[in-house]
Every structure is written in C-alpha cells, then in structure tokens.
Amino acid sequence: MNLLYTDKQMNKVRIIQKLIDNKINIKDVCDALSCSERTVYRYKSTLINEGPPG
C-alpha cells in the first residue's frame, strides 16, 4: 500500500513528533496547528500508537 501525504499532513506529523521528542511544548503545537490541547493530545496518541498513517 503506497500512502501519499500532503504538505499540511507531513507538517502536522513533524510538529507532533517534535512534541513527542520534547523539543517543543503543547502551547507551541496548539499555536502552530491552530487547535486545542485536547486535539493535540489525540494527535500525539494516534501518532504513537499507529504511526503516521493514523
């Protein structure tokens, strides 16, 4: 299965990965993605559990 991602999707993955790596904080992610903390926690959990396709 070949998955293609848009620039926006890849940017989201990169930002969430920086959060996981403790390079940025939750507020910076919220500002960058224009979403709530709850949404960022869901994105983080999905990325950890399912990887980028999630």
mmCIF file of C-alpha atoms in Angstrom:
data_model
loop_
_atom_site.group_PDB
_atom_site.id
_atom_site.type_symbol
_atom_site.label_atom_id
_atom_site.label_comp_id
_atom_site.label_asym_id
_atom_site.label_seq_id
_atom_site.Cartn_x
_atom_site.Cartn_y
_atom_site.Cartn_z
ATOM 1 C CA MET A 1 0.000 0.000 0.000
ATOM 2 C CA ASN A 2 1.532 3.301 -1.088
ATOM 3 C CA LEU A 3 0.466 6.288 1.005
ATOM 4 C CA LEU A 4 0.864 9.850 -0.183
ATOM 5 C CA TYR A 5 0.690 12.773 2.208
ATOM 6 C CA THR A 6 0.040 16.432 1.573
ATOM 7 C CA ASP A 7 2.486 19.044 2.828
ATOM 8 C CA LYS A 8 -0.027 20.001 5.516
ATOM 9 C CA GLN A 9 -0.261 16.418 6.778
ATOM 10 C CA MET A 10 3.508 15.979 6.832
ATOM 11 C CA ASN A 11 3.923 19.283 8.661
ATOM 12 C CA LYS A 12 1.454 18.101 11.313
ATOM 13 C CA VAL A 13 3.389 14.841 11.755
ATOM 14 C CA ARG A 14 6.698 16.728 12.085
ATOM 15 C CA ILE A 15 5.275 19.110 14.693
ATOM 16 C CA ILE A 16 3.695 16.320 16.756
ATOM 17 C CA GLN A 17 6.970 14.348 16.558
ATOM 18 C CA LYS A 18 8.803 17.375 17.991
ATOM 19 C CA LEU A 19 6.319 17.353 20.875
ATOM 20 C CA ILE A 20 6.949 13.646 21.464
ATOM 21 C CA ASP A 21 10.709 14.322 21.429
ATOM 22 C CA ASN A 22 10.207 17.149 23.983
ATOM 23 C CA LYS A 23 11.651 19.739 21.612
ATOM 24 C CA ILE A 24 8.556 21.970 21.807
ATOM 25 C CA ASN A 25 5.725 22.342 24.290
ATOM 26 C CA ILE A 26 1.996 21.784 23.957
ATOM 27 C CA LYS A 27 1.176 25.502 23.626
ATOM 28 C CA ASP A 28 3.560 25.865 20.682
ATOM 29 C CA VAL A 29 1.882 22.920 18.969
ATOM 30 C CA CYS A 30 -1.576 24.377 19.583
ATOM 31 C CA ASP A 31 -0.480 27.662 18.053
ATOM 32 C CA ALA A 32 1.222 26.023 15.076
ATOM 33 C CA LEU A 33 -1.715 23.767 14.253
ATOM 34 C CA SER A 34 -4.466 26.172 15.354
ATOM 35 C CA CYS A 35 -6.194 23.589 17.501
ATOM 36 C CA SER A 36 -6.975 22.825 21.135
ATOM 37 C CA GLU A 37 -4.779 20.978 23.627
ATOM 38 C CA ARG A 38 -7.223 18.072 23.597
ATOM 39 C CA THR A 39 -6.849 17.721 19.846
ATOM 40 C CA VAL A 40 -3.059 17.800 20.140
ATOM 41 C CA TYR A 41 -3.163 15.036 22.754
ATOM 42 C CA ARG A 42 -5.329 12.945 20.402
ATOM 43 C CA TYR A 43 -2.907 13.542 17.502
ATOM 44 C CA LYS A 44 0.022 12.608 19.758
ATOM 45 C CA SER A 45 -1.648 9.415 20.966
ATOM 46 C CA THR A 46 -2.559 8.392 17.425
ATOM 47 C CA LEU A 47 0.960 9.037 16.134
ATOM 48 C CA ILE A 48 2.493 6.994 18.954
ATOM 49 C CA ASN A 49 0.051 4.088 18.593
ATOM 50 C CA GLU A 50 -0.499 3.940 14.838
ATOM 51 C CA GLY A 51 2.365 5.874 13.284
ATOM 52 C CA PRO A 52 1.992 8.490 10.529
ATOM 53 C CA PRO A 53 -0.833 6.685 8.659
ATOM 54 C CA GLY A 54 -3.043 7.163 11.732
#
